[in-house]
Amino acid sequence: MKPENLKIIIADDHPLFRNALRQALTPAFANTEWFEADSAEALQQLLEGAGQGCDLVLLDLQMPGSHGYSTLIHLRSHFPELPVIVISAHEDNTTISKAIHYGSAGFIPKSASMETFSAAINDVLLGDIWLPEGVELIDIDDEGSSEKVAGKLSELTPQQYKVLQMFAEGMLNKQIAYDLGVSEATIKAHATAIFRKLGVRNRTQAVIALQQLDMDKVEI
């Protein structure tokens, strides 16, 4: 029996993919309210607004503002009760294993059929972990550099994470302050906290640390 009266977010930067996925899944999930996000920032805004209390996030790993697994790590840290299924054009065992390691409740390749999407979502909503058939998870070294960054990244507040993303986009403190509607002094305070939590000295080192979670670009 499929759960009903759900709130599901599709977080992917390709509008055609989001629309096709929503339309294909709508018949299988009755009375579901669908939300869409095309970037890490849009996803955060949804979770703080209309998407509060949602039941599931379908997350692309390579949206604007995301650095590989960074958004997944952030979601699992700040919304631990919210299940996340990673959807990705990467289908290798390492990518899948890291997604599960960082807290994803499932992994659906973008090449999967809509029947597979439906079955995977249903299983995860019922509390199971879903993996593609034939996948063998590999052990992830918790002492590796990217895993250490992941642990530190999870300590950032949502606002600090947002500021770090803006650092990665090359924005100046003045621009960030304007966009977020706060003072430059507040951004400097956030920066100090970010550097301390990541164990770095400056913006450049902070961005380099974040980029350790990046993935190679794959087209869908």
PDB file of C-alpha atoms in Angstrom:
ATOM      1  CA  MET A   1       0.000   0.000   0.000  1.00  0.00           C
ATOM      2  CA  LYS A   2       1.422   3.374  -1.026  1.00  0.00           C
ATOM      3  CA  PRO A   3       1.449   6.256   1.476  1.00  0.00           C
ATOM      4  CA  GLU A   4      -0.886   9.126   0.579  1.00  0.00           C
ATOM      5  CA  ASN A   5      -1.285  12.828   1.425  1.00  0.00           C
ATOM      6  CA  LEU A   6       2.441  13.375   0.992  1.00  0.00           C
ATOM      7  CA  LYS A   7       4.645  16.420   0.454  1.00  0.00           C
ATOM      8  CA  ILE A   8       7.586  15.606  -1.827  1.00  0.00           C
ATOM      9  CA  ILE A   9      10.335  17.931  -3.075  1.00  0.00           C
ATOM     10  CA  ILE A  10      12.074  17.313  -6.402  1.00  0.00           C
ATOM     11  CA  ALA A  11      15.431  19.109  -6.207  1.00  0.00           C
ATOM     12  CA  ASP A  12      17.078  19.154  -9.627  1.00  0.00           C
ATOM     13  CA  ASP A  13      18.310  21.970 -11.848  1.00  0.00           C
ATOM     14  CA  HIS A  14      16.828  20.564 -15.083  1.00  0.00           C
ATOM     15  CA  PRO A  15      13.230  21.853 -15.426  1.00  0.00           C
ATOM     16  CA  LEU A  16      12.321  19.261 -18.066  1.00  0.00           C
ATOM     17  CA  PHE A  17      13.488  16.431 -15.824  1.00  0.00           C
ATOM     18  CA  ARG A  18      11.604  17.831 -12.805  1.00  0.00           C
ATOM     19  CA  ASN A  19       8.408  18.232 -14.798  1.00  0.00           C
ATOM     20  CA  ALA A  20       8.641  14.810 -16.430  1.00  0.00           C
ATOM     21  CA  LEU A  21       9.353  13.109 -13.111  1.00  0.00           C
ATOM     22  CA  ARG A  22       6.491  14.874 -11.339  1.00  0.00           C
ATOM     23  CA  GLN A  23       4.010  14.081 -14.100  1.00  0.00           C
ATOM     24  CA  ALA A  24       5.112  10.451 -14.290  1.00  0.00           C
ATOM     25  CA  LEU A  25       4.921   9.907 -10.536  1.00  0.00           C
ATOM     26  CA  THR A  26       1.677  11.779  -9.855  1.00  0.00           C
ATOM     27  CA  PRO A  27      -0.614   8.844 -10.788  1.00  0.00           C
ATOM     28  CA  ALA A  28       1.298   6.527  -8.466  1.00  0.00           C
ATOM     29  CA  PHE A  29       1.073   8.794  -5.411  1.00  0.00           C
ATOM     30  CA  ALA A  30      -2.457   9.988  -4.770  1.00  0.00           C
ATOM     31  CA  ASN A  31      -3.088  13.366  -3.129  1.00  0.00           C
ATOM     32  CA  THR A  32       0.617  14.210  -3.095  1.00  0.00           C
ATOM     33  CA  GLU A  33       1.681  17.861  -2.965  1.00  0.00           C
ATOM     34  CA  TRP A  34       4.756  18.362  -5.152  1.00  0.00           C
ATOM     35  CA  PHE A  35       7.403  21.044  -4.712  1.00  0.00           C
ATOM     36  CA  GLU A  36      10.372  21.838  -6.951  1.00  0.00           C
ATOM     37  CA  ALA A  37      13.796  23.375  -6.295  1.00  0.00           C
ATOM     38  CA  ASP A  38      16.419  24.173  -8.931  1.00  0.00           C
ATOM     39  CA  SER A  39      19.330  24.964  -6.604  1.00  0.00           C
ATOM     40  CA  ALA A  40      20.638  24.300  -3.106  1.00  0.00           C
ATOM     41  CA  GLU A  41      19.450  27.759  -2.035  1.00  0.00           C
ATOM     42  CA  ALA A  42      15.951  27.196  -3.435  1.00  0.00           C
ATOM     43  CA  LEU A  43      15.781  23.876  -1.591  1.00  0.00           C
ATOM     44  CA  GLN A  44      16.758  25.527   1.678  1.00  0.00           C
ATOM     45  CA  GLN A  45      14.107  28.215   1.195  1.00  0.00           C
ATOM     46  CA  LEU A  46      11.486  25.563   0.518  1.00  0.00           C
ATOM     47  CA  LEU A  47      12.380  23.641   3.662  1.00  0.00           C
ATOM     48  CA  GLU A  48      12.123  26.850   5.684  1.00  0.00           C
ATOM     49  CA  GLY A  49       8.826  27.859   4.054  1.00  0.00           C
ATOM     50  CA  ALA A  50       6.179  26.046   2.041  1.00  0.00           C
ATOM     51  CA  GLY A  51       8.017  22.735   2.203  1.00  0.00           C
ATOM     52  CA  GLN A  52       8.065  22.512   5.985  1.00  0.00           C
ATOM     53  CA  GLY A  53       6.868  19.149   7.159  1.00  0.00           C
ATOM     54  CA  CYS A  54       7.608  17.494   3.829  1.00  0.00           C
ATOM     55  CA  ASP A  55       7.928  13.735   3.699  1.00  0.00           C
ATOM     56  CA  LEU A  56      10.707  13.186   1.163  1.00  0.00           C
ATOM     57  CA  VAL A  57      13.371  14.948  -0.908  1.00  0.00           C
ATOM     58  CA  LEU A  58      14.499  13.619  -4.283  1.00  0.00           C
ATOM     59  CA  LEU A  59      17.947  15.202  -4.506  1.00  0.00           C
ATOM     60  CA  ASP A  60      20.225  15.698  -7.491  1.00  0.00           C
ATOM     61  CA  LEU A  61      23.851  15.882  -6.350  1.00  0.00           C
ATOM     62  CA  GLN A  62      24.871  18.503  -8.906  1.00  0.00           C
ATOM     63  CA  MET A  63      22.518  21.439  -8.568  1.00  0.00           C
ATOM     64  CA  PRO A  64      23.854  25.023  -8.529  1.00  0.00           C
ATOM     65  CA  GLY A  65      25.147  25.778  -5.054  1.00  0.00           C
ATOM     66  CA  SER A  66      25.842  22.137  -4.324  1.00  0.00           C
ATOM     67  CA  HIS A  67      29.305  20.673  -4.176  1.00  0.00           C
ATOM     68  CA  GLY A  68      28.881  16.969  -4.642  1.00  0.00           C
ATOM     69  CA  TYR A  69      27.555  15.562  -1.410  1.00  0.00           C
ATOM     70  CA  SER A  70      27.519  18.868   0.515  1.00  0.00           C
ATOM     71  CA  THR A  71      23.760  19.479   0.281  1.00  0.00           C
ATOM     72  CA  LEU A  72      23.014  15.888   1.277  1.00  0.00           C
ATOM     73  CA  ILE A  73      25.296  16.235   4.308  1.00  0.00           C
ATOM     74  CA  HIS A  74      23.649  19.535   5.239  1.00  0.00           C
ATOM     75  CA  LEU A  75      20.151  18.067   4.941  1.00  0.00           C
ATOM     76  CA  ARG A  76      20.960  15.039   7.068  1.00  0.00           C
ATOM     77  CA  SER A  77      22.519  17.261   9.729  1.00  0.00           C
ATOM     78  CA  HIS A  78      19.706  19.817  10.004  1.00  0.00           C
ATOM     79  CA  PHE A  79      16.677  17.746   8.956  1.00  0.00           C
ATOM     80  CA  PRO A  80      17.552  14.304  10.358  1.00  0.00           C
ATOM     81  CA  GLU A  81      13.952  13.030  10.258  1.00  0.00           C
ATOM     82  CA  LEU A  82      13.535  13.911   6.574  1.00  0.00           C
ATOM     83  CA  PRO A  83      14.396  11.013   4.238  1.00  0.00           C
ATOM     84  CA  VAL A  84      16.449  11.893   1.167  1.00  0.00           C
ATOM     85  CA  ILE A  85      16.777   9.826  -1.991  1.00  0.00           C
ATOM     86  CA  VAL A  86      19.690  10.775  -4.218  1.00  0.00           C
ATOM     87  CA  ILE A  87      18.922  10.821  -7.943  1.00  0.00           C
ATOM     88  CA  SER A  88      22.003  11.030 -10.115  1.00  0.00           C
ATOM     89  CA  ALA A  89      23.486  10.406 -13.541  1.00  0.00           C
ATOM     90  CA  HIS A  90      26.448   8.869 -11.714  1.00  0.00           C
ATOM     91  CA  GLU A  91      25.728   5.163 -11.293  1.00  0.00           C
ATOM     92  CA  ASP A  92      29.054   3.771 -10.067  1.00  0.00           C
ATOM     93  CA  ASN A  93      29.414   1.892  -6.798  1.00  0.00           C
ATOM     94  CA  THR A  94      31.616   4.582  -5.231  1.00  0.00           C
ATOM     95  CA  THR A  95      29.058   7.349  -5.786  1.00  0.00           C
ATOM     96  CA  ILE A  96      26.217   5.177  -4.525  1.00  0.00           C
ATOM     97  CA  SER A  97      28.225   4.013  -1.510  1.00  0.00           C
ATOM     98  CA  LYS A  98      29.154   7.584  -0.560  1.00  0.00           C
ATOM     99  CA  ALA A  99      25.537   8.730  -0.880  1.00  0.00           C
ATOM    100  CA  ILE A 100      24.420   6.015   1.541  1.00  0.00           C
ATOM    101  CA  HIS A 101      27.426   6.717   3.793  1.00  0.00           C
ATOM    102  CA  TYR A 102      26.414  10.379   4.021  1.00  0.00           C
ATOM    103  CA  GLY A 103      22.864   9.492   5.008  1.00  0.00           C
ATOM    104  CA  SER A 104      20.797   9.013   1.876  1.00  0.00           C
ATOM    105  CA  ALA A 105      17.890   6.595   2.316  1.00  0.00           C
ATOM    106  CA  GLY A 106      18.202   5.445  -1.265  1.00  0.00           C
ATOM    107  CA  PHE A 107      19.830   5.989  -4.631  1.00  0.00           C
ATOM    108  CA  ILE A 108      17.998   6.052  -7.965  1.00  0.00           C
ATOM    109  CA  PRO A 109      19.965   6.355 -11.228  1.00  0.00           C
ATOM    110  CA  LYS A 110      18.460   8.910 -13.583  1.00  0.00           C
ATOM    111  CA  SER A 111      18.380   6.179 -16.225  1.00  0.00           C
ATOM    112  CA  ALA A 112      15.891   4.165 -14.143  1.00  0.00           C
ATOM    113  CA  SER A 113      12.330   3.561 -15.329  1.00  0.00           C
ATOM    114  CA  MET A 114       9.390   5.367 -13.740  1.00  0.00           C
ATOM    115  CA  GLU A 115       8.274   2.032 -12.303  1.00  0.00           C
ATOM    116  CA  THR A 116      11.636   1.805 -10.532  1.00  0.00           C
ATOM    117  CA  PHE A 117      11.320   5.370  -9.246  1.00  0.00           C
ATOM    118  CA  SER A 118       7.858   4.591  -7.888  1.00  0.00           C
ATOM    119  CA  ALA A 119       8.961   1.367  -6.188  1.00  0.00           C
ATOM    120  CA  ALA A 120      12.047   3.007  -4.668  1.00  0.00           C
ATOM    121  CA  ILE A 121      10.108   5.974  -3.305  1.00  0.00           C
ATOM    122  CA  ASN A 122       7.458   3.718  -1.830  1.00  0.00           C
ATOM    123  CA  ASP A 123      10.060   1.532  -0.109  1.00  0.00           C
ATOM    124  CA  VAL A 124      11.855   4.526   1.403  1.00  0.00           C
ATOM    125  CA  LEU A 125       8.590   6.098   2.608  1.00  0.00           C
ATOM    126  CA  LEU A 126       7.885   2.811   4.374  1.00  0.00           C
ATOM    127  CA  GLY A 127      11.244   3.019   6.146  1.00  0.00           C
ATOM    128  CA  ASP A 128      13.484   0.869   3.955  1.00  0.00           C
ATOM    129  CA  ILE A 129      16.794   1.649   2.262  1.00  0.00           C
ATOM    130  CA  TRP A 130      16.575   1.290  -1.534  1.00  0.00           C
ATOM    131  CA  LEU A 131      19.493   0.514  -3.839  1.00  0.00           C
ATOM    132  CA  PRO A 132      19.670  -0.412  -7.529  1.00  0.00           C
ATOM    133  CA  GLU A 133      19.756  -4.123  -8.201  1.00  0.00           C
ATOM    134  CA  GLY A 134      23.245  -5.612  -8.198  1.00  0.00           C
ATOM    135  CA  VAL A 135      24.939  -2.772  -6.330  1.00  0.00           C
ATOM    136  CA  GLU A 136      27.584  -3.807  -3.829  1.00  0.00           C
ATOM    137  CA  LEU A 137      28.344  -1.057  -1.334  1.00  0.00           C
ATOM    138  CA  ILE A 138      31.995  -0.405  -0.629  1.00  0.00           C
ATOM    139  CA  ASP A 139      33.490   0.724   2.672  1.00  0.00           C
ATOM    140  CA  ILE A 140      34.128   4.472   2.907  1.00  0.00           C
ATOM    141  CA  ASP A 141      37.280   5.537   4.745  1.00  0.00           C
ATOM    142  CA  ASP A 142      36.103   7.778   7.592  1.00  0.00           C
ATOM    143  CA  GLU A 143      39.642   9.130   7.895  1.00  0.00           C
ATOM    144  CA  GLY A 144      39.788  10.311   4.278  1.00  0.00           C
ATOM    145  CA  SER A 145      40.073  14.047   3.588  1.00  0.00           C
ATOM    146  CA  SER A 146      36.578  14.402   2.104  1.00  0.00           C
ATOM    147  CA  GLU A 147      35.044  12.473   5.012  1.00  0.00           C
ATOM    148  CA  LYS A 148      36.743  14.806   7.503  1.00  0.00           C
ATOM    149  CA  VAL A 149      35.380  17.807   5.610  1.00  0.00           C
ATOM    150  CA  ALA A 150      31.927  16.208   5.632  1.00  0.00           C
ATOM    151  CA  GLY A 151      32.014  15.906   9.408  1.00  0.00           C
ATOM    152  CA  LYS A 152      33.021  19.541   9.809  1.00  0.00           C
ATOM    153  CA  LEU A 153      30.473  20.737   7.241  1.00  0.00           C
ATOM    154  CA  SER A 154      27.655  19.166   9.239  1.00  0.00           C
ATOM    155  CA  GLU A 155      28.508  21.520  12.119  1.00  0.00           C
ATOM    156  CA  LEU A 156      27.653  24.654  10.116  1.00  0.00           C
ATOM    157  CA  THR A 157      24.337  26.364  10.750  1.00  0.00           C
ATOM    158  CA  PRO A 158      22.026  26.849   7.737  1.00  0.00           C
ATOM    159  CA  GLN A 159      23.061  30.511   7.484  1.00  0.00           C
ATOM    160  CA  GLN A 160      26.766  29.665   7.730  1.00  0.00           C
ATOM    161  CA  TYR A 161      26.328  27.018   5.039  1.00  0.00           C
ATOM    162  CA  LYS A 162      24.613  29.572   2.810  1.00  0.00           C
ATOM    163  CA  VAL A 163      27.472  32.044   3.318  1.00  0.00           C
ATOM    164  CA  LEU A 164      30.020  29.333   2.507  1.00  0.00           C
ATOM    165  CA  GLN A 165      28.160  28.593  -0.741  1.00  0.00           C
ATOM    166  CA  MET A 166      28.357  32.280  -1.608  1.00  0.00           C
ATOM    167  CA  PHE A 167      32.085  32.276  -0.877  1.00  0.00           C
ATOM    168  CA  ALA A 168      32.385  29.417  -3.365  1.00  0.00           C
ATOM    169  CA  GLU A 169      30.607  31.569  -5.966  1.00  0.00           C
ATOM    170  CA  GLY A 170      33.256  34.272  -5.476  1.00  0.00           C
ATOM    171  CA  MET A 171      30.918  36.817  -3.915  1.00  0.00           C
ATOM    172  CA  LEU A 172      32.337  39.607  -1.760  1.00  0.00           C
ATOM    173  CA  ASN A 173      31.209  40.229   1.819  1.00  0.00           C
ATOM    174  CA  LYS A 174      29.361  43.365   0.695  1.00  0.00           C
ATOM    175  CA  GLN A 175      27.435  41.427  -1.965  1.00  0.00           C
ATOM    176  CA  ILE A 176      26.586  38.626   0.440  1.00  0.00           C
ATOM    177  CA  ALA A 177      25.399  41.071   3.086  1.00  0.00           C
ATOM    178  CA  TYR A 178      23.142  42.791   0.545  1.00  0.00           C
ATOM    179  CA  ASP A 179      21.657  39.522  -0.717  1.00  0.00           C
ATOM    180  CA  LEU A 180      20.997  38.210   2.786  1.00  0.00           C
ATOM    181  CA  GLY A 181      19.778  41.542   4.144  1.00  0.00           C
ATOM    182  CA  VAL A 182      22.338  41.746   6.946  1.00  0.00           C
ATOM    183  CA  SER A 183      25.384  43.881   7.764  1.00  0.00           C
ATOM    184  CA  GLU A 184      28.923  43.221   6.564  1.00  0.00           C
ATOM    185  CA  ALA A 185      29.884  42.770  10.205  1.00  0.00           C
ATOM    186  CA  THR A 186      27.443  39.870  10.424  1.00  0.00           C
ATOM    187  CA  ILE A 187      29.014  38.238   7.349  1.00  0.00           C
ATOM    188  CA  LYS A 188      32.469  38.660   8.858  1.00  0.00           C
ATOM    189  CA  ALA A 189      31.225  37.004  12.053  1.00  0.00           C
ATOM    190  CA  HIS A 190      29.807  34.124  10.007  1.00  0.00           C
ATOM    191  CA  ALA A 191      33.113  33.846   8.154  1.00  0.00           C
ATOM    192  CA  THR A 192      35.047  33.610  11.417  1.00  0.00           C
ATOM    193  CA  ALA A 193      32.744  30.840  12.641  1.00  0.00           C
ATOM    194  CA  ILE A 194      32.990  28.999   9.310  1.00  0.00           C
ATOM    195  CA  PHE A 195      36.798  29.119   9.328  1.00  0.00           C
ATOM    196  CA  ARG A 196      36.902  27.863  12.907  1.00  0.00           C
ATOM    197  CA  LYS A 197      34.515  24.970  12.282  1.00  0.00           C
ATOM    198  CA  LEU A 198      36.269  23.917   9.066  1.00  0.00           C
ATOM    199  CA  GLY A 199      39.712  24.328  10.581  1.00  0.00           C
ATOM    200  CA  VAL A 200      40.901  26.789   7.925  1.00  0.00           C
ATOM    201  CA  ARG A 201      42.332  30.309   7.956  1.00  0.00           C
ATOM    202  CA  ASN A 202      40.612  32.109   5.096  1.00  0.00           C
ATOM    203  CA  ARG A 203      37.957  32.036   2.380  1.00  0.00           C
ATOM    204  CA  THR A 204      40.192  30.364  -0.172  1.00  0.00           C
ATOM    205  CA  GLN A 205      40.952  27.458   2.138  1.00  0.00           C
ATOM    206  CA  ALA A 206      37.266  27.183   3.069  1.00  0.00           C
ATOM    207  CA  VAL A 207      36.247  26.919  -0.594  1.00  0.00           C
ATOM    208  CA  ILE A 208      38.999  24.370  -1.279  1.00  0.00           C
ATOM    209  CA  ALA A 209      37.719  22.296   1.634  1.00  0.00           C
ATOM    210  CA  LEU A 210      34.167  22.429   0.265  1.00  0.00           C
ATOM    211  CA  GLN A 211      35.360  21.455  -3.207  1.00  0.00           C
ATOM    212  CA  GLN A 212      36.754  18.200  -1.832  1.00  0.00           C
ATOM    213  CA  LEU A 213      33.145  16.982  -1.890  1.00  0.00           C
ATOM    214  CA  ASP A 214      32.740  17.817  -5.591  1.00  0.00           C
ATOM    215  CA  MET A 215      32.101  15.206  -8.273  1.00  0.00           C
ATOM    216  CA  ASP A 216      33.033  14.974 -11.928  1.00  0.00           C
ATOM    217  CA  LYS A 217      30.373  16.498 -14.143  1.00  0.00           C
ATOM    218  CA  VAL A 218      28.133  13.995 -15.892  1.00  0.00           C
ATOM    219  CA  GLU A 219      25.443  14.961 -18.383  1.00  0.00           C
ATOM    220  CA  ILE A 220      22.013  13.372 -18.144  1.00  0.00           C
TER     221      ILE A 220
END
